[in-house]
Amino acid sequence: MSRVKASAPHELATDVRLGRIVRLLMEHATVVVSGTKIAQEISSNRSEVWRLIQQLRGLGVDVAGHPATGYQLKSVPDLLLPEILDPLLRGTIFDAHVHHFYKIGSTNAAAMAAAADGIAEGSVFLAEEQTAGRGRGANSWESARSAGIYCSVVLRPPLPPSDVLVISLAAGLAVHAAIEQVKPNLSVDLKWPNDVLIAGKKVCGILTEMNAEVTRVRHVVVGIGINVNHTGFPRELESEAISLRMATGSEWSRVELAAALLKSLDREYRLLIEGTDARPSILRRFAERSTWAQGKQIFVEENGTRIEGTTAGLDEHGFLQVRTAQGLQKVLTGTVREMK
Ligand code: BTN
């Protein structure tokens, strides 16, 4: 863990102690563990254990008991812990590379820093809560505690920077597949470059960042934020954001969805770096699963320019093409919006 830093030393210290308590309770799932034993484990005292247990309860971990009786886990927590995820990720590039944080600034920022420090490909950063979640452009990402999946993966693709957009599109496909795997009849849409939508509202955003030379990628971090069990959003996001729970009326297992997502991402990534014709396959499947790629009246405003017209598929690098009054134009960046 020496190459993995949380946003503040205090947060890491709390993370480590919460993690140790959950681990201890999971190892003794059928028995009550005394406050004294837990206090020894985290080199602290029983009143600190009580405070941390209350914090775990606030995170949705179902712990019975109190300082006088000791503590017991009532069910396996829906926390994205390595102990829970690793067995589900065997055989993937992410196996044994999961780093979990209760609270962090941004998993993308942490993953980019760790990648620059040389952390292994396949390292996954998962957080229960982000205090400075980053979105595309100048946007932030609403990262309410234990409601969503806030996940960043480190990749070191042997590809030129011009192929990184395809990785980002493939990540959108992986999210699409994971949601459909968990709930097969849900209608999930993709909006270029990689918003995942349900009922026209955003359920997932992806921020792909890279460190590259002109001809060679050093590392890529794919950051994925999925709105899973949110019951509502701040007023300014209400008209455009949705969660899986709001879309389906029931609570989702974040562990099940995160495992499905990482397995699907592993398949897409292997195909891309090992397979032949992977790029056309990703572009074709993206266009098939997106109602936005072809024949949609859209506009994009970015850096003082406006592109307006009808979408006309993706080019060979994955850029969105738009038929405009001035001819065929490519969207290189920006938020695509529907003309109403
Ligand atoms: C978007 O604006 O659509 C992209 C949002 C990406 C959010 C995710 S949450 C996990 C990772 N860490 C971040 O700080 N951002 C990404």
PDB file of N, CA and C in Angstrom, residues 117 200 216 240 293:
ATOM      1  N   ASP A 117       3.653   7.045  -9.897  1.00  0.00           N
ATOM      2  CA  ASP A 117       4.614   6.433  -8.965  1.00  0.00           C
ATOM      3  C   ASP A 117       4.943   4.987  -9.334  1.00  0.00           C
ATOM      4  N   GLY A 200     -33.298   8.889 -20.538  1.00  0.00           N
ATOM      5  CA  GLY A 200     -32.762  10.184 -20.957  1.00  0.00           C
ATOM      6  C   GLY A 200     -31.940  10.896 -19.895  1.00  0.00           C
ATOM      7  N   ARG A 216       3.290   7.443 -27.433  1.00  0.00           N
ATOM      8  CA  ARG A 216       3.201   6.319 -26.490  1.00  0.00           C
ATOM      9  C   ARG A 216       2.462   6.753 -25.224  1.00  0.00           C
ATOM     10  N   GLU A 240     -31.342  16.135 -14.742  1.00  0.00           N
ATOM     11  CA  GLU A 240     -30.464  15.372 -15.636  1.00  0.00           C
ATOM     12  C   GLU A 240     -29.869  14.102 -15.046  1.00  0.00           C
ATOM     13  N   ALA A 293     -25.877   8.092 -31.641  1.00  0.00           N
ATOM     14  CA  ALA A 293     -24.763   8.037 -32.597  1.00  0.00           C
ATOM     15  C   ALA A 293     -25.204   8.359 -34.025  1.00  0.00           C
TER      16      ALA A 293
END
